[in-house]
CSV table of C-alpha atoms in Angstrom, one decimal:
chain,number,residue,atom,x,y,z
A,7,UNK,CA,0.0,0.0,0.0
A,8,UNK,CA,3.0,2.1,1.0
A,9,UNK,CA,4.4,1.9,-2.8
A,10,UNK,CA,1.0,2.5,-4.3
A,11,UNK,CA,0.5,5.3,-2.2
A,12,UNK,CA,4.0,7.2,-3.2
A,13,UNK,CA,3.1,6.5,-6.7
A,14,UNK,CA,-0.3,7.7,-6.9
A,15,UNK,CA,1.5,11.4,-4.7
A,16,UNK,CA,4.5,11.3,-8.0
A,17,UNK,CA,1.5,10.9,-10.5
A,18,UNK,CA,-0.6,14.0,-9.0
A,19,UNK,CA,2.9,15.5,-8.8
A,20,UNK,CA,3.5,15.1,-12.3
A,21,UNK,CA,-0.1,16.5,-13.3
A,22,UNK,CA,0.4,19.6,-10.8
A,23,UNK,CA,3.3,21.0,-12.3
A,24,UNK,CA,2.5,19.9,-16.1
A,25,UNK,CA,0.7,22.9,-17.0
A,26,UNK,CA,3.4,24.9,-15.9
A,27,UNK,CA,6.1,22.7,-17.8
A,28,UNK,CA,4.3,23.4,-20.7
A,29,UNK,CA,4.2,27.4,-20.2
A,30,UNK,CA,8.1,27.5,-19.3
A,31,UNK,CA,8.2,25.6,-22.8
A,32,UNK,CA,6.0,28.8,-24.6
A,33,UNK,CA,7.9,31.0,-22.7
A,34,UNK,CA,11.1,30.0,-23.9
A,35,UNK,CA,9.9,29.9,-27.5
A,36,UNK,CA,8.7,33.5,-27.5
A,37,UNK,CA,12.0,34.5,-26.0
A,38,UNK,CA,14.1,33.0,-28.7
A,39,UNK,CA,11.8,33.7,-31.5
A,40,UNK,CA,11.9,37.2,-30.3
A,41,UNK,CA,12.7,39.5,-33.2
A,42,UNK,CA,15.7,41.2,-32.0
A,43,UNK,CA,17.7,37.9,-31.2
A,44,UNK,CA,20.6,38.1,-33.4
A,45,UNK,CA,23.9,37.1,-31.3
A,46,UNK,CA,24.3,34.8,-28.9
A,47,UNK,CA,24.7,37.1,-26.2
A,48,UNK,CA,20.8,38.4,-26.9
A,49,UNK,CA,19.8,34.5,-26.5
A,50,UNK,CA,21.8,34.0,-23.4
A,51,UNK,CA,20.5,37.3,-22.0
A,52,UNK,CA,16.4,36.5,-22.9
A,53,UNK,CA,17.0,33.0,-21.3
A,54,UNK,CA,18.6,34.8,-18.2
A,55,UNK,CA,15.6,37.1,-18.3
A,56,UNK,CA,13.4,33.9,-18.8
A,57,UNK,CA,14.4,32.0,-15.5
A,58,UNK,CA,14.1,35.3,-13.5
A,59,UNK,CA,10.8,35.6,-14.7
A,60,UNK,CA,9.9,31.7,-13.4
A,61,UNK,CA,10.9,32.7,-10.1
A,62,UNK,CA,9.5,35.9,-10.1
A,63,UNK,CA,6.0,34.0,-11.1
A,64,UNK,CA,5.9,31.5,-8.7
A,65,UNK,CA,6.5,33.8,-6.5
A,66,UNK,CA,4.1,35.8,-7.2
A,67,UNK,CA,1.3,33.7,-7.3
A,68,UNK,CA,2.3,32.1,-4.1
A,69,UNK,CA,1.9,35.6,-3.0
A,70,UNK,CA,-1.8,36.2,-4.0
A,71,UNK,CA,-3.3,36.0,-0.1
A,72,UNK,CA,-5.7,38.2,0.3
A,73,UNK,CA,-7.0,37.5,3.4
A,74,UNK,CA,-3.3,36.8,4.6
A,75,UNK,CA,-1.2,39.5,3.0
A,76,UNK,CA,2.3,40.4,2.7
A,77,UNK,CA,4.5,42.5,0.6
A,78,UNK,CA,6.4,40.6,-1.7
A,79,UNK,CA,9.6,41.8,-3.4
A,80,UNK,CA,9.6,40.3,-7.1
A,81,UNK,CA,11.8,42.6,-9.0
A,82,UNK,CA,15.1,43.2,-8.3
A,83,UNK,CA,18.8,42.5,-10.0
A,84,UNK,CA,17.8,39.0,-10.5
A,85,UNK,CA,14.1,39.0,-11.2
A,86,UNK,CA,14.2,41.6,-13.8
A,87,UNK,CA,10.9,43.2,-14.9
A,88,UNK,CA,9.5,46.4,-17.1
A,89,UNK,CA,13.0,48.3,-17.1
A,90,UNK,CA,13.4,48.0,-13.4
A,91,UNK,CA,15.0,50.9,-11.7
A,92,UNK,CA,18.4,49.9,-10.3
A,93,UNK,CA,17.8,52.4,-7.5
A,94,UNK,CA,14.2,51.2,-6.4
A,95,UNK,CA,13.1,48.6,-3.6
A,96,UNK,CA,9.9,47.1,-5.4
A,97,UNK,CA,7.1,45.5,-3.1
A,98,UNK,CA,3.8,44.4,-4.5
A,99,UNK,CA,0.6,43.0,-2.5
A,100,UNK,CA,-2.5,41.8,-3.3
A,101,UNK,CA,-5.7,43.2,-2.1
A,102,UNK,CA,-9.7,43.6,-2.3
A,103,UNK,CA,-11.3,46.4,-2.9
A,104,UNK,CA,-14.2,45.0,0.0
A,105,UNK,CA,-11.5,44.7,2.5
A,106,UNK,CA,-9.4,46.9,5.3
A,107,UNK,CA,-5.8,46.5,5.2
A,108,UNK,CA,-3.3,48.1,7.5
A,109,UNK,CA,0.0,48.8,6.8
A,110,UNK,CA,2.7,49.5,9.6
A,111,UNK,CA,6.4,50.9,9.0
A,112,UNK,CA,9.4,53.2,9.7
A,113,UNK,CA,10.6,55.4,6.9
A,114,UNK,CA,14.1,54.8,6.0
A,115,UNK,CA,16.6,57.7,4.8
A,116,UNK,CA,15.8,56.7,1.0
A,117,UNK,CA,14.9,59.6,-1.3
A,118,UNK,CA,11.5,58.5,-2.6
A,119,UNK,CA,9.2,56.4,-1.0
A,120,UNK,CA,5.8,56.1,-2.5
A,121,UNK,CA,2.3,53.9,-2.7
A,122,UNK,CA,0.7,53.0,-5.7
A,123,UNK,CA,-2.9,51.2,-6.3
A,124,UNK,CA,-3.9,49.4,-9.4
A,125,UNK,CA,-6.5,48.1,-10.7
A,126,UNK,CA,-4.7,44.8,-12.1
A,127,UNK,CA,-1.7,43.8,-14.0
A,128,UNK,CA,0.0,44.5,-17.0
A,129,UNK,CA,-1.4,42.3,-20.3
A,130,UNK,CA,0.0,42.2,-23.9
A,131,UNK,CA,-3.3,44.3,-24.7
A,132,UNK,CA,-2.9,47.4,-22.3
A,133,UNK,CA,-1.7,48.8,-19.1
A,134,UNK,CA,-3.7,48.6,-16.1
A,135,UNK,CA,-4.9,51.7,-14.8
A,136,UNK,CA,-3.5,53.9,-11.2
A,137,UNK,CA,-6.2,54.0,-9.7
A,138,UNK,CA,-4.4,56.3,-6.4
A,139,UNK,CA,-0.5,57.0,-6.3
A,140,UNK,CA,1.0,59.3,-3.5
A,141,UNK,CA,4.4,59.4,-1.6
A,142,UNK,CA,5.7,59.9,1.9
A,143,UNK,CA,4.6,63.3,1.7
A,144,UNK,CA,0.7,62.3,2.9
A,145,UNK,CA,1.9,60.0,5.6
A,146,UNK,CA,1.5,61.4,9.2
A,147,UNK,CA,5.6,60.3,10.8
A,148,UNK,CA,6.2,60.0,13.8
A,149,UNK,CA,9.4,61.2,15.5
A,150,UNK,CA,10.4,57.6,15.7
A,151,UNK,CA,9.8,57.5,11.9
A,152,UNK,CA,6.7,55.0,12.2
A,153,UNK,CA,3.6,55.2,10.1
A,154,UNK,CA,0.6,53.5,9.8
A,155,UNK,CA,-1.9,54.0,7.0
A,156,UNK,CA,-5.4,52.4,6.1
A,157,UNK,CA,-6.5,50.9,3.2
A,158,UNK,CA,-10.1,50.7,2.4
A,159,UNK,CA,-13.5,51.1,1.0
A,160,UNK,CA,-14.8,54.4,1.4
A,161,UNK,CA,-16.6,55.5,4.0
A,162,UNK,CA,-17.5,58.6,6.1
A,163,UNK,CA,-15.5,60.3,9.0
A,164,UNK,CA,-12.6,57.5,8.3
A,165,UNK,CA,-9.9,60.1,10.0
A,166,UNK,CA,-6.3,60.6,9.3
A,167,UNK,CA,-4.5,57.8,7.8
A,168,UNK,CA,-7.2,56.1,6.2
A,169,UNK,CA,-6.7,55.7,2.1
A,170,UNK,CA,-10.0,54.8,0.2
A,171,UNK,CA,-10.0,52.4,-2.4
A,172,UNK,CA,-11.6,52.3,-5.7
A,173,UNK,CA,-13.9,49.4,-7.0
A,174,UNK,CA,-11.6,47.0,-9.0
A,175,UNK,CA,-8.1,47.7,-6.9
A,176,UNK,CA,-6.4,44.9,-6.9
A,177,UNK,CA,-3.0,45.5,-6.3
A,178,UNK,CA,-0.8,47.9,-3.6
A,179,UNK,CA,2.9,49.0,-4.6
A,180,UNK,CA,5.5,50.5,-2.7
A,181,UNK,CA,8.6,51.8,-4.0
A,182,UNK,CA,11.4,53.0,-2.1
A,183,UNK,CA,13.9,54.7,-4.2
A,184,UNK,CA,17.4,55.4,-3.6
A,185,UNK,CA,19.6,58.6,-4.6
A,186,UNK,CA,22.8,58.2,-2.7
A,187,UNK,CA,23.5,54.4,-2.4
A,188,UNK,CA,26.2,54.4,0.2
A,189,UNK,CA,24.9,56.7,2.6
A,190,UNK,CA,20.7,56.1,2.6
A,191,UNK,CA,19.1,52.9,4.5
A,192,UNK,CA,16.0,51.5,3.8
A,193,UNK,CA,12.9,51.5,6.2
A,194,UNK,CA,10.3,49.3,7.2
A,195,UNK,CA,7.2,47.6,6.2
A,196,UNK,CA,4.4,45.4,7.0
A,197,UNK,CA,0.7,44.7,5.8
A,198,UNK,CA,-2.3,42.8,7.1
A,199,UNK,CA,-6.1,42.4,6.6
A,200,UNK,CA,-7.4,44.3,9.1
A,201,UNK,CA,-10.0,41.7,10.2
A,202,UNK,CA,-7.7,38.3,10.5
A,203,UNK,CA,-4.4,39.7,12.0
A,204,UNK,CA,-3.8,37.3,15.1
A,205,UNK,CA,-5.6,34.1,13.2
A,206,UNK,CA,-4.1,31.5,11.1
A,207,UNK,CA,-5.3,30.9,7.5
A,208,UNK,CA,-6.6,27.1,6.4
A,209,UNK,CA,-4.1,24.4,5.3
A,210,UNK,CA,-4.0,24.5,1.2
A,211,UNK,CA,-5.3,21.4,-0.4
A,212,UNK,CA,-3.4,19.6,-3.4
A,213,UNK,CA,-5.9,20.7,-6.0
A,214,UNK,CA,-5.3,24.3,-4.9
A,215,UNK,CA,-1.7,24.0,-5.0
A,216,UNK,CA,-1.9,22.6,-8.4
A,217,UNK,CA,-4.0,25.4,-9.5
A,218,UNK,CA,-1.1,27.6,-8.0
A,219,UNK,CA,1.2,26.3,-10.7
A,220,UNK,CA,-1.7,26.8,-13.7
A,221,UNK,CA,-1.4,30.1,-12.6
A,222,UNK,CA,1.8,31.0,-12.3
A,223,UNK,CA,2.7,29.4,-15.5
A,224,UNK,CA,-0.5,32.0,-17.4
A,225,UNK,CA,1.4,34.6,-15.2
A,226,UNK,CA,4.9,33.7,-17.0
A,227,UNK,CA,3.4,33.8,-20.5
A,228,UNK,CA,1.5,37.0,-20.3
A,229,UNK,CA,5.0,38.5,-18.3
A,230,UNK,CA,7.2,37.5,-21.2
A,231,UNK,CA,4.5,39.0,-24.2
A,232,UNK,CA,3.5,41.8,-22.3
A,233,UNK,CA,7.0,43.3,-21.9
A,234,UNK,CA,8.0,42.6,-25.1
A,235,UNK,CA,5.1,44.4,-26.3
A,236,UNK,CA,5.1,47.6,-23.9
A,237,UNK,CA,8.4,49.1,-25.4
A,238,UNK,CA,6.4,49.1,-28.8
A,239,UNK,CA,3.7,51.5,-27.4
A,240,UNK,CA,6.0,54.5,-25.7
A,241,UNK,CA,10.2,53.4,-26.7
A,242,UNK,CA,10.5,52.4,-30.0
A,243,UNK,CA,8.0,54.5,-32.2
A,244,UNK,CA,10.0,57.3,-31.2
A,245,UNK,CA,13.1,58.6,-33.3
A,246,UNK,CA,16.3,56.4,-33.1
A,247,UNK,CA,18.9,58.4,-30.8
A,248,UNK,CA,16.5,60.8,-28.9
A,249,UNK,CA,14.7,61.3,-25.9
A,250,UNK,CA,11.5,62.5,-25.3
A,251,UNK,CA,10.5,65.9,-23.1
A,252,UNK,CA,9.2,65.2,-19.6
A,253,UNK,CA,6.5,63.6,-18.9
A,254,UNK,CA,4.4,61.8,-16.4
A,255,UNK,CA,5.1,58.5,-17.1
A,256,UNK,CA,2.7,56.1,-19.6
A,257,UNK,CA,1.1,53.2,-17.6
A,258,UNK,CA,3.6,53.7,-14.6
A,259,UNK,CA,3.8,55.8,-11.2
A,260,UNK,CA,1.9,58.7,-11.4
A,261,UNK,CA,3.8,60.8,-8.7
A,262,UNK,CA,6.5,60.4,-11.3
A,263,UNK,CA,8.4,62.4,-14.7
A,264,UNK,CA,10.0,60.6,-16.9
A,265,UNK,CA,12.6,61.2,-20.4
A,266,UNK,CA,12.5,58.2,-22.6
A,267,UNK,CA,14.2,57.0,-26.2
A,268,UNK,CA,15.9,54.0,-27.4
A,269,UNK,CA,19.5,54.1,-29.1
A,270,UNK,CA,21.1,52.2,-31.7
A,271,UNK,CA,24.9,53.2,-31.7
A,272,UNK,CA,28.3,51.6,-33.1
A,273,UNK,CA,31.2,50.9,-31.2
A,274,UNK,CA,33.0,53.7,-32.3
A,275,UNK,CA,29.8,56.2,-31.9
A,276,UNK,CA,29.2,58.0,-28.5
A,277,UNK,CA,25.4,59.4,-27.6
A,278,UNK,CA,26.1,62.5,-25.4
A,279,UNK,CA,23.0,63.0,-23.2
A,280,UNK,CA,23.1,66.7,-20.7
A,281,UNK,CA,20.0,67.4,-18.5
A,282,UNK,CA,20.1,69.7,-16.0
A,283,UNK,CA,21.1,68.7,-12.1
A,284,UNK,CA,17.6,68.7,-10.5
A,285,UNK,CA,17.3,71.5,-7.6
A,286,UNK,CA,16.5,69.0,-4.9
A,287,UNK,CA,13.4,71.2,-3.7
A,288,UNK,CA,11.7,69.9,-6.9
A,289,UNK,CA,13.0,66.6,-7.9
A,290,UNK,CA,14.7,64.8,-4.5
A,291,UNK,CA,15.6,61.7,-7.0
A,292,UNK,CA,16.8,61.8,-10.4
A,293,UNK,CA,18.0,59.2,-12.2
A,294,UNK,CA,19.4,57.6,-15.6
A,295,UNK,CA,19.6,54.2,-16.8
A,296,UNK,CA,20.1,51.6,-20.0
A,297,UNK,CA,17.8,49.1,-20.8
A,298,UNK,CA,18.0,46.0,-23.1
A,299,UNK,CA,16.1,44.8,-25.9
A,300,UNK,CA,14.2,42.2,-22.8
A,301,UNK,CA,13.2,46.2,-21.4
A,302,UNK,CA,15.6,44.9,-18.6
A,303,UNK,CA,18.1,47.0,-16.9
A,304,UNK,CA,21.7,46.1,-17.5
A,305,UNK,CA,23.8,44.5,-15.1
A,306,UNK,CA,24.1,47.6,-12.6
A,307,UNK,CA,26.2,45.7,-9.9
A,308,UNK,CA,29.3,45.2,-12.1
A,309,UNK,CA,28.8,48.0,-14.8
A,310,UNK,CA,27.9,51.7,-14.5
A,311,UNK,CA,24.7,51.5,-16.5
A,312,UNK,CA,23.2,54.2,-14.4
A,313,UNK,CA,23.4,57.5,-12.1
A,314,UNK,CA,21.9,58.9,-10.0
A,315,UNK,CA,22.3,62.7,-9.8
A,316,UNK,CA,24.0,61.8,-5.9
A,317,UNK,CA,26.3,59.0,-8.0
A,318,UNK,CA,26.8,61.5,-11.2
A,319,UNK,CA,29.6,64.3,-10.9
A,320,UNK,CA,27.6,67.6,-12.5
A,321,UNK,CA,29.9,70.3,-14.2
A,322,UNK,CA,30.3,73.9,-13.1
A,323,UNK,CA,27.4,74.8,-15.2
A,324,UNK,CA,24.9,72.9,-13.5
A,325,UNK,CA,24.4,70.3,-15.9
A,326,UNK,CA,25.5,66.7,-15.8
A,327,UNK,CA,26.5,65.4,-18.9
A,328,UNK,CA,26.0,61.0,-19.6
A,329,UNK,CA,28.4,59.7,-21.9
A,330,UNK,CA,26.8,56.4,-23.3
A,331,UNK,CA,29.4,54.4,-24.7
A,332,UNK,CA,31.0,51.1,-25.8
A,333,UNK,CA,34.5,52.1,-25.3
A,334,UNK,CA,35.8,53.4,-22.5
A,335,UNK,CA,36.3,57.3,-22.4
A,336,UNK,CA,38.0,57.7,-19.4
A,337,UNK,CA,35.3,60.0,-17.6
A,338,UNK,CA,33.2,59.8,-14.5
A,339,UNK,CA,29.8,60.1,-16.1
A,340,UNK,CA,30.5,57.1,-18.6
A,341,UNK,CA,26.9,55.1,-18.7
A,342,UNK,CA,28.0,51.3,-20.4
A,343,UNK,CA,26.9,49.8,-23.0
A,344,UNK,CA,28.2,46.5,-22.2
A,345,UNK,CA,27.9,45.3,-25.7
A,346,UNK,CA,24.4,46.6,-26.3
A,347,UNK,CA,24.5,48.3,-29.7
A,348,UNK,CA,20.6,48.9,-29.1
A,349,UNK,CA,18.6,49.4,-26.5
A,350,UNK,CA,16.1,51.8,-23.9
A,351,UNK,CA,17.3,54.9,-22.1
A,352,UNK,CA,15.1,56.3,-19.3
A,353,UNK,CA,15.1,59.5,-16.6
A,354,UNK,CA,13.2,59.4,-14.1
A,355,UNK,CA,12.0,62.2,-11.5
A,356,UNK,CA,10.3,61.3,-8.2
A,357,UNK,CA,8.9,63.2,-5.6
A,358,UNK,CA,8.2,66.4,-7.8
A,359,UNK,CA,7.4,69.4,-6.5
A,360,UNK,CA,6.2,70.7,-9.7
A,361,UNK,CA,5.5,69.9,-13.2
A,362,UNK,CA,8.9,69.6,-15.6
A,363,UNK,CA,9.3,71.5,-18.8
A,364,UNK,CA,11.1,70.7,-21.6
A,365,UNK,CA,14.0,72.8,-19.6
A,366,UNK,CA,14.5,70.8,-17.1
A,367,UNK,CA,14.8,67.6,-19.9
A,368,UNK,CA,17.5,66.4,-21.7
A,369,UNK,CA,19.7,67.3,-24.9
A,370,UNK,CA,21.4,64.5,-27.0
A,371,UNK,CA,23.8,64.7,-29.7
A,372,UNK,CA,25.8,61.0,-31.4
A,373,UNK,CA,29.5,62.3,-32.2
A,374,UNK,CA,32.6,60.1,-32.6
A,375,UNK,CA,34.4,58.6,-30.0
A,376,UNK,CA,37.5,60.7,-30.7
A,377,UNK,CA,35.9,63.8,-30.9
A,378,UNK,CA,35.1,63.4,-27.0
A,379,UNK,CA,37.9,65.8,-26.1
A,380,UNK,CA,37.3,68.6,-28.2
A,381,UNK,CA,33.7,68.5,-27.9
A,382,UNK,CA,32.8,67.7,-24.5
A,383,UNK,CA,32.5,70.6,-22.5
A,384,UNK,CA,34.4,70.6,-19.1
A,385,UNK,CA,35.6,67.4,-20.8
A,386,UNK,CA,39.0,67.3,-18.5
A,387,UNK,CA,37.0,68.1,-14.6
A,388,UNK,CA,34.9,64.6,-15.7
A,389,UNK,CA,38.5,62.4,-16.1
A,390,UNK,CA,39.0,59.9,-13.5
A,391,UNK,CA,41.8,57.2,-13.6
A,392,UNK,CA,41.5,53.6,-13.7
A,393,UNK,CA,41.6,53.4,-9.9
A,394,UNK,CA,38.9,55.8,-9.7
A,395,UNK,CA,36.7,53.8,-12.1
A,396,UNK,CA,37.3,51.1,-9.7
A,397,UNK,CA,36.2,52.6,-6.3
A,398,UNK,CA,33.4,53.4,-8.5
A,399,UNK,CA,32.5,50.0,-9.6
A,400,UNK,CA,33.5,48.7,-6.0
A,401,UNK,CA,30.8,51.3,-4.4
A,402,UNK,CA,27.9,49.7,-6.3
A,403,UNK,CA,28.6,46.4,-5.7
A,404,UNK,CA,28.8,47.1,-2.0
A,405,UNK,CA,25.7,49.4,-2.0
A,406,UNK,CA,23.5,46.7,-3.4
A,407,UNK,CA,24.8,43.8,-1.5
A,408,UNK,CA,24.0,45.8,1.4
A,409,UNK,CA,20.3,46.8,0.1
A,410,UNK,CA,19.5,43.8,-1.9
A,411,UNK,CA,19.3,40.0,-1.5
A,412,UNK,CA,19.4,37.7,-4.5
């Protein structure tokens, strides 16, 4: 009976997780049947993207509790997703819009931190809608630096604190966003449904675990088409080598600005981008970054693929000038390619203060590598040596080990 018994559990098994072996299989085909896979690094780099996207998936769906919430954290360096910010903590949980849910924390030192409900997730077809976005400005700190806010339905005389939610919110987001990575610390934070903190949820029966793999593997599919879609709506329509004006951003936070373009550069072809150093009474965080064809970041850890206007060294005129390049230039604000001859480029501005103008945006101009010296203004205060690029590339690595977990 024993042995029939552990066969008949491998046989369910099997039947639990087939659906899901099948989507990993679709998944993989629409990666390498994507239309910019041409090298073997592109390949390598979508089935990198593909197993981040597995894990971030199951993940995800294991997270779907509403009655028995938490905040889950599925994109980061190795769960990539929707040009991910390299300087953002990203949180998602689930929620009804019937329900209360309470969340509890400390604000960290980070430059940003904001809330963000919507209405469901991202699909090949559309964008879901923000249904309510703020940031740390609404909460009501304590000295400490705790905070407690309620989410809800409306209703009357729901005093400070108390966020109503819209009819079809599905989903809360918190970002906490980072300016100076060596120096700022993260905070805290917690969520539970209101009415079942101190009980325990039901066991889950097998047939609901399988389900939990049917799921995730729908989750996976629509992940890997969606974001191979969105750059088609608001990146690559756009002219080649340009960035857009300021804007709030398309189908993302709406407390945010945002500059965006793709590029498609040789090796010997430099994309010269200079946007004005934010006054921090308007814009605390401003940031740059690369993307790949997978509207991934690049490896940020190891490369300098991104600034922050804390990270970037800004000339005497106020402005900060990027230098996106294959080859090395020898300057501080070099932004790697890392043998990407196309891909995204993004700015975003958080915690605004004010609308942008088209002032406060950025200029672009492709020259030659070798014309860098004559035509880069303040082109010998951005030098640094090759044991300043170092301590450069040593600070990141550091900054996110100490901020982020694998």
């Amino acid at each position: 009976m024993a042995i029939e018994s552990a066969a008949g559990q491998t046989s369910e098994a099997a039947s639990a997780t087939r659906s899901f072996a099948e989507a990993v299989a679709e998944a993989e085909r629409i990666i390498r049947e994507a239309p910019h896979v041409k090298t073997d690094q592109d390949l390598a780099e979508g089935l990198d993207y593909l197993a981040g996207s597995i894990k971030a998936s199951l993940h995800m769906v294991q997270a779907y509790q509403h009655d028995y919430p938490y905040f889950a954290s599925s994109t980061g360096p190795y769960t990539k997703l929707g040009l991910d910010n390299p300087d953002t903590l990203y949180f998602h949980a689930y929620i009804r819009d019937d329900a209360e849910y309470v969340v509890t924390g400390r604000r960290g030192t980070t430059a940003d931190l904001s809330f963000q409900i919507m209405n469901g997730d991202y699909s090949p077809a559309q964008s879901p809608d923000s249904l309510t976005a703020f940031d740390d400005r609404e909460l009501d700190i304590a000295e400490d630096g705790t905070f407690q806010l309620t989410f809800g339905p409306p209703k009357e005389d729901a005093g400070p604190g108390y966020v109503p939610v819209a009819p079809g919110s599905a989903m809360l987001i918190v970002r906490e966003v980072f300016s100076d990575w060596e120096n700022e610390r993260p905070g805290e934070i917690r969520i539970h449904r209101a009415d079942t903190l101190g009980t325990s949820p039901p066991s889950v029966p097998s047939d609901r675990m399988a389900r939990r793999y049917a799921v995730a593997g729908k989750m996976l599919v629509a992940r890997i088409r969606t974001f191979l879609a969105f750059p088609e709506w608001h990146y690559l329509k756009l002219p080649v080598n340009t960035l857009t004006e300021p804007r709030a951003t398309p189908g993302g936070l709406a407390t945010q600005f945002s500059s965006v373009g793709h590029y498609d550069l040789a090796d010997d072809e430099v994309m010269v981008i200079t946007a004005p150093a934010a006054d921090r009474e308007v814009a605390p965080y401003q940031g740059f970054q690369l993307g790949s064809m997978w509207y991934v970041s690049l490896d940020y850890i190891n490369h300098q693929t991104s600034l922050t206007a804390d990270q970037a060294r800004v000339d005497e005129d106020g402005m900060i000038r990027y230098v996106v390049s294959e080859r090395d230039p020898g300057l501080a604000n070099w932004i790697e390619r890392t043998g990407h001859s196309r891909g995204y480029l993004q700015f975003r501005w958080q915690r605004l203060t004010r609308d942008l103008t088209p002032e406060d945006g950025p200029t672009f101009e492709v020259m030659r590598f070798d014309e860098l010296p004559s035509r880069l203004p303040h082109y010998e205060r951005q030098r640094v040596t090759e044991q300043e690029w170092k301590e450069r590339i040593t600070a990141r690595q550091v900054a996110v080990a100490k901020r982020m977990l694998g």
